[in-house]
Short mmCIF file of C-alpha atoms and ligand atoms in Angstrom, two decimals:
data_model
loop_
_atom_site.label_atom_id
_atom_site.label_comp_id
_atom_site.label_asym_id
_atom_site.label_seq_id
_atom_site.Cartn_x
_atom_site.Cartn_y
_atom_site.Cartn_z
CA UNK A 1183 -23.49 1.26 -53.43
CA UNK A 1184 -25.11 1.80 -50.01
CA UNK A 1185 -23.90 -0.24 -46.92
CA UNK A 1186 -26.05 -2.17 -44.84
CA UNK A 1187 -26.44 -3.17 -41.30
CA UNK A 1188 -28.57 -3.46 -38.40
CA UNK A 1189 -30.11 -1.74 -35.99
CA UNK A 1190 -32.77 -1.71 -33.00
CA UNK A 1191 -35.52 1.46 -33.24
CA UNK A 1192 -36.02 3.52 -30.94
CA UNK A 1193 -38.69 5.98 -31.32
CA UNK A 1194 -40.98 6.95 -34.22
CA UNK A 1195 -43.39 9.94 -35.14
CA UNK A 1196 -45.14 7.83 -38.12
CA UNK A 1197 -42.75 9.41 -40.69
CA UNK A 1198 -39.53 9.00 -39.60
CA UNK A 1199 -37.33 6.97 -37.16
CA UNK A 1200 -35.00 7.29 -34.14
CA UNK A 1201 -32.19 3.86 -34.58
CA UNK A 1202 -30.14 2.71 -32.10
CA UNK A 1203 -27.35 1.63 -34.92
CA UNK A 1204 -25.72 -1.76 -33.80
CA UNK A 1205 -22.51 -0.19 -33.97
CA UNK A 1206 -23.62 2.70 -30.74
CA UNK A 1207 -24.74 5.11 -33.25
CA UNK A 1208 -28.03 6.75 -32.50
CA UNK A 1209 -29.65 7.90 -36.16
CA UNK A 1210 -32.66 9.28 -37.83
CA UNK A 1211 -33.62 7.30 -40.17
CA UNK A 1212 -37.21 6.59 -43.00
CA UNK A 1213 -38.70 3.97 -44.33
CA UNK A 1214 -38.42 2.64 -47.77
CA UNK A 1215 -41.87 2.92 -49.55
CA UNK A 1216 -42.48 -0.34 -50.38
CA UNK A 1217 -42.09 -1.34 -46.65
CA UNK A 1218 -44.83 0.42 -45.58
CA UNK A 1219 -47.74 -1.53 -47.56
CA UNK A 1220 -46.38 -4.70 -46.02
CA UNK A 1221 -47.76 -6.15 -42.75
CA UNK A 1222 -51.23 -4.37 -44.23
CA UNK A 1223 -53.51 -4.93 -41.19
CA UNK A 1224 -50.71 -2.62 -38.32
CA UNK A 1225 -50.97 1.33 -39.24
CA UNK A 1226 -47.27 0.85 -38.13
CA UNK A 1227 -44.64 -1.19 -39.54
CA UNK A 1228 -42.29 -0.61 -37.88
CA UNK A 1229 -41.92 -0.12 -33.77
CA UNK A 1230 -40.22 -0.03 -31.84
CA UNK A 1231 -37.95 -2.47 -30.24
CA UNK A 1232 -38.32 -4.29 -34.00
CA UNK A 1233 -34.93 -4.74 -35.67
CA UNK A 1234 -34.34 -3.66 -38.55
CA UNK A 1235 -31.69 -3.25 -41.55
CA UNK A 1236 -30.46 0.07 -42.39
CA UNK A 1237 -29.38 0.97 -45.64
CA UNK A 1238 -26.98 4.70 -45.71
CA UNK A 1239 -26.88 6.44 -49.17
CA UNK A 1240 -23.95 8.29 -50.63
CA UNK A 1241 -25.50 11.70 -48.90
CA UNK A 1242 -25.50 9.83 -45.27
CA UNK A 1243 -29.34 9.89 -45.35
CA UNK A 1244 -30.79 6.45 -44.02
CA UNK A 1245 -33.73 4.53 -44.91
CA UNK A 1246 -35.16 1.18 -42.69
CA UNK A 1247 -35.12 -2.03 -45.81
CA UNK A 1248 -36.29 -3.98 -42.96
CA UNK A 1249 -37.47 -5.81 -40.00
CA UNK A 1250 -36.96 -8.75 -39.34
CA UNK A 1251 -38.57 -11.00 -37.37
CA UNK A 1252 -40.71 -10.54 -33.95
CA UNK A 1253 -39.45 -12.63 -31.18
CA UNK A 1254 -42.98 -11.33 -29.70
CA UNK A 1255 -45.43 -8.10 -29.61
CA UNK A 1256 -47.65 -6.48 -28.16
CA UNK A 1257 -50.80 -4.34 -30.44
CA UNK A 1258 -53.76 -2.69 -29.56
CA UNK A 1259 -56.51 -1.19 -32.18
CA UNK A 1260 -56.56 1.72 -34.03
CA UNK A 1261 -59.22 3.36 -33.41
CA UNK A 1262 -62.50 2.40 -32.01
CA UNK A 1263 -63.93 2.20 -35.83
CA UNK A 1264 -60.71 0.08 -37.40
CA UNK A 1265 -59.68 -2.78 -38.29
CA UNK A 1266 -56.91 -2.29 -38.50
CA UNK A 1267 -54.13 -2.30 -34.94
CA UNK A 1268 -51.05 -0.14 -33.86
CA UNK A 1269 -47.67 -2.45 -33.12
CA UNK A 1270 -47.01 -0.81 -29.56
CA UNK A 1271 -43.53 -2.32 -29.03
CA UNK A 1272 -42.06 -5.30 -30.58
CA UNK A 1273 -39.02 -8.30 -28.96
CA UNK A 1274 -39.65 -7.29 -25.33
CA UNK A 1275 -38.63 -9.72 -22.31
CA UNK A 1276 -40.92 -8.08 -20.26
CA UNK A 1277 -43.85 -5.90 -18.84
CA UNK A 1278 -43.29 -3.89 -15.50
CA UNK A 1279 -47.36 -3.00 -14.70
CA UNK A 1280 -46.78 0.14 -12.29
CA UNK A 1281 -50.32 -0.73 -10.23
CA UNK A 1282 -51.43 1.28 -7.37
CA UNK A 1283 -53.28 0.60 -4.15
CA UNK A 1284 -54.70 3.96 -4.53
CA UNK A 1285 -54.04 7.42 -6.38
CA UNK A 1286 -54.89 6.21 -7.86
CA UNK A 1287 -56.49 3.36 -7.34
CA UNK A 1288 -54.85 0.46 -9.92
CA UNK A 1289 -58.19 -2.53 -9.55
CA UNK A 1290 -57.89 -6.04 -9.71
CA UNK A 1291 -59.66 -6.20 -13.21
CA UNK A 1292 -57.36 -3.96 -15.14
CA UNK A 1293 -54.45 -5.34 -13.57
CA UNK A 1294 -55.46 -9.12 -14.35
CA UNK A 1295 -56.49 -7.85 -17.83
CA UNK A 1296 -53.36 -6.62 -18.20
CA UNK A 1297 -51.79 -10.20 -17.12
CA UNK A 1298 -53.91 -11.53 -19.64
CA UNK A 1299 -52.52 -10.55 -22.74
CA UNK A 1300 -49.46 -9.57 -22.03
CA UNK A 1301 -49.43 -13.41 -20.91
CA UNK A 1302 -51.20 -14.40 -24.24
CA UNK A 1303 -48.65 -12.39 -25.66
CA UNK A 1304 -45.99 -14.54 -25.02
CA UNK A 1305 -44.32 -11.70 -22.95
CA UNK A 1306 -42.74 -12.28 -18.81
CA UNK A 1307 -44.44 -10.29 -16.69
CA UNK A 1308 -43.94 -8.40 -13.39
CA UNK A 1309 -45.99 -5.68 -11.07
CA UNK A 1310 -44.92 -3.02 -9.09
CA UNK A 1311 -46.86 -2.15 -6.12
CA UNK A 1312 -45.81 1.73 -6.49
CA UNK A 1313 -46.57 4.19 -3.58
CA UNK A 1314 -45.55 1.73 -0.74
CA UNK A 1315 -44.58 4.50 1.58
CA UNK A 1316 -48.96 4.50 1.28
CA UNK A 1317 -50.19 1.99 1.04
CA UNK A 1318 -48.54 0.55 4.37
CA UNK A 1319 -50.78 2.31 5.89
CA UNK A 1320 -54.02 -0.21 4.31
CA UNK A 1321 -51.99 -2.88 6.11
CA UNK A 1322 -54.81 -5.22 4.94
CA UNK A 1323 -55.83 -3.85 1.57
CA UNK A 1324 -52.01 -4.47 0.87
CA UNK A 1325 -52.11 -8.16 2.79
CA UNK A 1326 -55.08 -9.08 0.48
CA UNK A 1327 -53.54 -7.65 -2.70
CA UNK A 1328 -50.24 -9.09 -2.20
CA UNK A 1329 -51.92 -12.66 -1.49
CA UNK A 1330 -54.26 -11.78 -4.52
CA UNK A 1331 -50.94 -11.57 -6.64
CA UNK A 1332 -48.03 -13.75 -5.01
CA UNK A 1333 -50.56 -16.20 -4.50
CA UNK A 1334 -51.28 -16.72 -8.81
CA UNK A 1335 -48.03 -16.98 -8.59
CA UNK A 1336 -46.59 -13.68 -9.47
CA UNK A 1337 -42.99 -11.72 -9.01
CA UNK A 1338 -44.54 -8.30 -7.01
CA UNK A 1339 -42.14 -5.81 -6.10
CA UNK A 1340 -43.54 -3.38 -3.54
CA UNK A 1341 -41.41 -0.03 -3.89
CA UNK A 1342 -41.81 3.51 -2.64
CA UNK A 1343 -40.46 6.65 -4.59
CA UNK A 1344 -40.55 8.20 -0.90
CA UNK A 1345 -38.54 6.20 0.85
CA UNK A 1346 -36.52 4.37 -1.43
CA UNK A 1347 -38.27 1.05 -1.22
CA UNK A 1348 -37.56 -1.68 -3.81
CA UNK A 1349 -35.70 0.58 -5.60
CA UNK A 1350 -32.46 -1.38 -6.02
CA UNK A 1351 -34.24 -4.25 -6.73
CA UNK A 1352 -36.43 -2.86 -10.60
CA UNK A 1353 -32.62 -0.92 -10.91
CA UNK A 1354 -31.60 -4.78 -11.43
CA UNK A 1355 -34.63 -5.19 -13.45
CA UNK A 1356 -34.63 -3.02 -15.62
CA UNK A 1357 -30.61 -3.58 -15.60
CA UNK A 1358 -31.38 -6.94 -18.25
CA UNK A 1359 -32.92 -6.98 -21.54
CA UNK A 1360 -35.93 -4.26 -22.44
CA UNK A 1361 -38.04 -3.92 -20.00
CA UNK A 1362 -42.19 -2.36 -20.98
CA UNK A 1363 -43.32 0.17 -18.32
CA UNK A 1364 -47.77 0.60 -18.62
CA UNK A 1365 -49.69 2.08 -15.39
CA UNK A 1366 -52.47 4.37 -15.42
CA UNK A 1367 -51.74 7.87 -15.18
CA UNK A 1368 -50.51 8.98 -11.89
CA UNK A 1369 -49.41 5.64 -10.42
CA UNK A 1370 -45.60 7.31 -10.59
CA UNK A 1371 -43.86 6.44 -13.81
CA UNK A 1372 -41.51 9.16 -14.27
CA UNK A 1373 -41.20 9.06 -10.46
CA UNK A 1374 -40.11 5.73 -10.25
CA UNK A 1375 -37.76 5.67 -13.52
CA UNK A 1376 -36.03 9.12 -12.13
CA UNK A 1377 -36.02 7.44 -9.14
CA UNK A 1378 -33.61 4.58 -10.67
CA UNK A 1379 -32.21 6.46 -12.97
CA UNK A 1380 -31.57 10.23 -12.24
CA UNK A 1381 -31.51 12.56 -14.79
CA UNK A 1382 -33.90 10.33 -17.81
CA UNK A 1383 -37.16 12.56 -18.30
CA UNK A 1384 -40.19 10.06 -19.70
CA UNK A 1385 -41.54 12.40 -22.43
CA UNK A 1386 -44.52 10.82 -24.34
CA UNK A 1387 -46.44 11.51 -21.76
CA UNK A 1388 -45.27 15.47 -21.64
CA UNK A 1389 -45.55 15.65 -25.68
CA UNK A 1390 -48.98 15.20 -25.22
CA UNK A 1391 -50.22 17.50 -22.46
CA UNK A 1392 -47.69 20.07 -24.47
CA UNK A 1393 -48.03 20.48 -27.49
CA UNK A 1394 -51.55 19.94 -28.72
CA UNK A 1395 -50.60 18.44 -32.17
CA UNK A 1396 -53.11 15.86 -31.81
CA UNK A 1397 -53.41 12.51 -30.71
CA UNK A 1398 -50.32 10.95 -32.61
CA UNK A 1399 -47.91 12.17 -30.27
CA UNK A 1400 -49.67 10.07 -27.47
CA UNK A 1401 -50.08 7.28 -28.68
CA UNK A 1402 -46.42 5.88 -29.87
CA UNK A 1403 -43.95 3.96 -27.53
CA UNK A 1404 -40.50 5.40 -26.35
CA UNK A 1405 -37.53 3.13 -26.25
CA UNK A 1406 -34.14 4.46 -22.99
CA UNK A 1407 -31.12 3.67 -22.90
CA UNK A 1408 -30.65 2.49 -19.06
CA UNK A 1409 -26.99 3.71 -17.96
CA UNK A 1410 -26.66 -0.04 -15.89
CA UNK A 1411 -27.47 -1.50 -19.64
CA UNK A 1412 -31.31 -1.90 -19.41
CA UNK A 1413 -33.18 -0.23 -22.33
CA UNK A 1414 -37.36 0.84 -21.24
CA UNK A 1415 -39.94 1.38 -23.52
CA UNK A 1416 -42.70 3.72 -22.13
CA UNK A 1417 -45.98 3.69 -23.57
CA UNK A 1418 -48.61 6.04 -23.37
CA UNK A 1419 -51.58 3.38 -24.33
CA UNK A 1420 -51.30 1.61 -21.85
CA UNK A 1421 -55.90 1.32 -22.25
CA UNK A 1422 -55.85 0.01 -25.03
CA UNK A 1423 -53.62 -3.69 -24.96
CA UNK A 1424 -55.75 -6.36 -26.09
CA UNK A 1425 -56.66 -6.72 -29.49
CA UNK A 1426 -56.97 -10.98 -28.35
CA UNK A 1427 -60.07 -13.28 -29.75
CA UNK A 1428 -59.41 -16.13 -27.00
CA UNK A 1429 -61.53 -18.74 -26.50
CA UNK A 1430 -64.28 -18.72 -23.35
CA UNK A 1431 -62.37 -22.31 -22.75
CA UNK A 1432 -58.71 -21.41 -23.78
CA UNK A 1433 -58.97 -17.85 -21.93
CA UNK A 1434 -58.23 -19.83 -17.84
CA UNK A 1435 -55.07 -20.70 -19.46
CA UNK A 1436 -53.71 -17.16 -19.49
CA UNK A 1437 -54.96 -17.15 -14.96
CA UNK A 1438 -51.97 -19.19 -14.28
CA UNK A 1439 -53.64 -20.27 -10.83
CA UNK A 1440 -56.64 -21.28 -12.92
CA UNK A 1441 -54.38 -23.69 -15.56
CA UNK A 1442 -53.26 -25.58 -13.14
CA UNK A 1443 -56.14 -26.75 -11.29
CA UNK A 1444 -58.47 -27.54 -14.27
CA UNK A 1445 -57.26 -30.35 -15.19
CA UNK A 1446 -59.54 -32.00 -12.41
CA UNK A 1447 -62.08 -30.39 -13.92
CA UNK A 1448 -64.81 -33.69 -15.11
CA UNK A 1449 -65.35 -31.56 -18.61
CA UNK A 1450 -62.11 -30.90 -20.61
CA UNK A 1451 -63.27 -27.95 -22.67
CA UNK A 1452 -65.04 -26.89 -18.92
CA UNK A 1453 -65.56 -22.89 -18.99
CA UNK A 1454 -65.56 -21.90 -15.37
CA UNK A 1455 -68.62 -21.02 -14.79
CA UNK A 1456 -71.55 -23.78 -14.26
CA UNK A 1457 -69.78 -27.08 -15.18
CA UNK A 1458 -70.63 -29.62 -12.20
CA UNK A 1459 -66.76 -30.88 -10.78
CA UNK A 1460 -64.97 -27.78 -11.92
CA UNK A 1461 -61.86 -28.08 -10.13
CA UNK A 1462 -61.72 -24.22 -10.43
CA UNK A 1463 -64.61 -23.42 -9.01
CA UNK A 1464 -63.88 -26.24 -5.98
CA UNK A 1465 -60.44 -23.62 -5.44
CA UNK A 1466 -61.94 -20.32 -5.63
CA UNK A 1467 -64.47 -21.87 -2.48
CA UNK A 1468 -61.72 -23.00 -0.73
CA UNK A 1469 -59.62 -19.65 -1.28
CA UNK A 1470 -57.29 -21.49 -2.79
CA UNK A 1471 -57.75 -18.98 -6.18
CA UNK A 1472 -58.68 -15.86 -4.73
CA UNK A 1473 -61.87 -14.22 -5.78
CA UNK A 1474 -61.09 -11.47 -7.29
CA UNK A 1475 -59.43 -12.88 -9.58
CA UNK A 1476 -61.32 -15.45 -11.04
CA UNK A 1477 -64.14 -12.36 -10.42
CA UNK A 1478 -61.93 -10.98 -12.97
CA UNK A 1479 -62.06 -13.64 -15.46
CA UNK A 1480 -65.90 -13.93 -14.74
CA UNK A 1481 -66.04 -10.14 -16.55
CA UNK A 1482 -63.56 -11.96 -18.98
CA UNK A 1483 -66.16 -14.32 -20.18
CA UNK A 1484 -68.66 -11.90 -19.85
CA UNK A 1485 -66.90 -9.42 -22.38
CA UNK A 1486 -68.31 -12.35 -25.37
CA UNK A 1487 -64.86 -11.84 -27.14
CA UNK A 1488 -65.16 -7.35 -26.31
CA UNK A 1489 -62.04 -7.15 -24.25
CA UNK A 1490 -60.12 -7.04 -27.60
CA UNK A 1491 -59.82 -2.93 -27.29
N1 GDP B 157 -46.58 8.75 -1.47
C1 GDP B 157 -45.91 8.44 -2.86
N2 GDP B 157 -46.05 9.67 -4.22
C2 GDP B 157 -45.45 9.22 -4.88
C3 GDP B 157 -44.05 8.84 -5.52
N3 GDP B 157 -43.64 8.43 -5.76
C4 GDP B 157 -45.16 8.87 -6.79
N4 GDP B 157 -45.51 9.72 -6.63
C5 GDP B 157 -46.90 10.57 -6.45
O1 GDP B 157 -47.57 10.29 -7.70
C6 GDP B 157 -47.52 11.30 -8.71
C7 GDP B 157 -47.90 11.03 -9.91
O2 GDP B 157 -46.07 10.44 -10.06
P1 GDP B 157 -45.17 10.41 -11.87
O3 GDP B 157 -44.58 10.16 -12.09
O4 GDP B 157 -46.17 11.79 -12.76
O5 GDP B 157 -46.35 9.90 -11.92
P2 GDP B 157 -46.89 9.13 -13.85
O6 GDP B 157 -48.08 9.81 -13.82
O7 GDP B 157 -47.06 8.20 -13.50
O8 GDP B 157 -45.73 9.64 -14.52
C8 GDP B 157 -46.63 12.79 -7.62
O9 GDP B 157 -46.71 13.95 -7.44
C9 GDP B 157 -45.83 12.13 -7.44
O10 GDP B 157 -45.14 13.60 -6.41
C10 GDP B 157 -44.42 6.86 -4.20
O11 GDP B 157 -43.71 6.84 -4.15
N5 GDP B 157 -44.89 7.89 -3.36
MG1 MG B 158 -45.28 10.64 -15.83
ZN1 ZN B 159 -64.35 -25.58 -14.90
#
């Protein structure tokens, strides 16, 4: 008679999984065949962050037999042509975007797409402004950035691995629950994580470069256990966030700064583009909503649904 218990999925390669059992053991698992067929529109029925039920047989082999309901999850399309989606991570307490003003540039539009997507998935967000030591050298751009996002109501934490700015705050943030860390390549994710948790090396990015085993190696997230108690999910799939179908009249719900004033628009189905007596346009004109945010909004509207990448 197999013994069944619960665990959290830390890693998957598609054919096998690494789980953290509730008794603290880290176990390799396979997935029961029947489970693969369920959730047929996703390429991975079991995702990093999933709470699962597993069984150990008499040969000590572990099998995931069930996935418990998810509190949230982030998906992307499996490939450009595919209708199938891939679950990047599940049961996330916060999605942190590491953004840099330059080296490399993280555009306002990219940040806003990230924020909108996470908001639509019900995942709280936080922006970490990386390489603050460099950003400080351009005070005008820095001030603009901080005022756009803090003004919109987001938490922004400036950090620098060079001078130690913000590292203590990040440690505190990461100590609680499960954090998904995202950001363009080169923004300093690996460096930040090493500052927070000396000795921890993020592996997802490197595997793809080193092994040339095909694209699959780049598409899997991985969970790391932090000594402070938190869990960190490193995801290489950030560019593909999306797969959302948001109606034009609904998009503004996911811009909290716009959603706040939208009830004052003359039309309840206002798209905030051409309508008369639009409270959003008025707020942009008066500088109460940052024009950069409004510009992102218009670009996303313009995609006409194509912003599910
Ligand atoms: N000036 C400055 N450079 C940084 C900082 N953090 C990382 N870097 C540099 O940025 C480059 C990319 O960092 P890395 O952690 O590999 O980025 P990743 O691709 O996001 O993992 C490296 O050359 C780092 O030394 C920082 O806070 N300040
Ligand atoms: Mg890296
Ligand atoms: Zn309006």
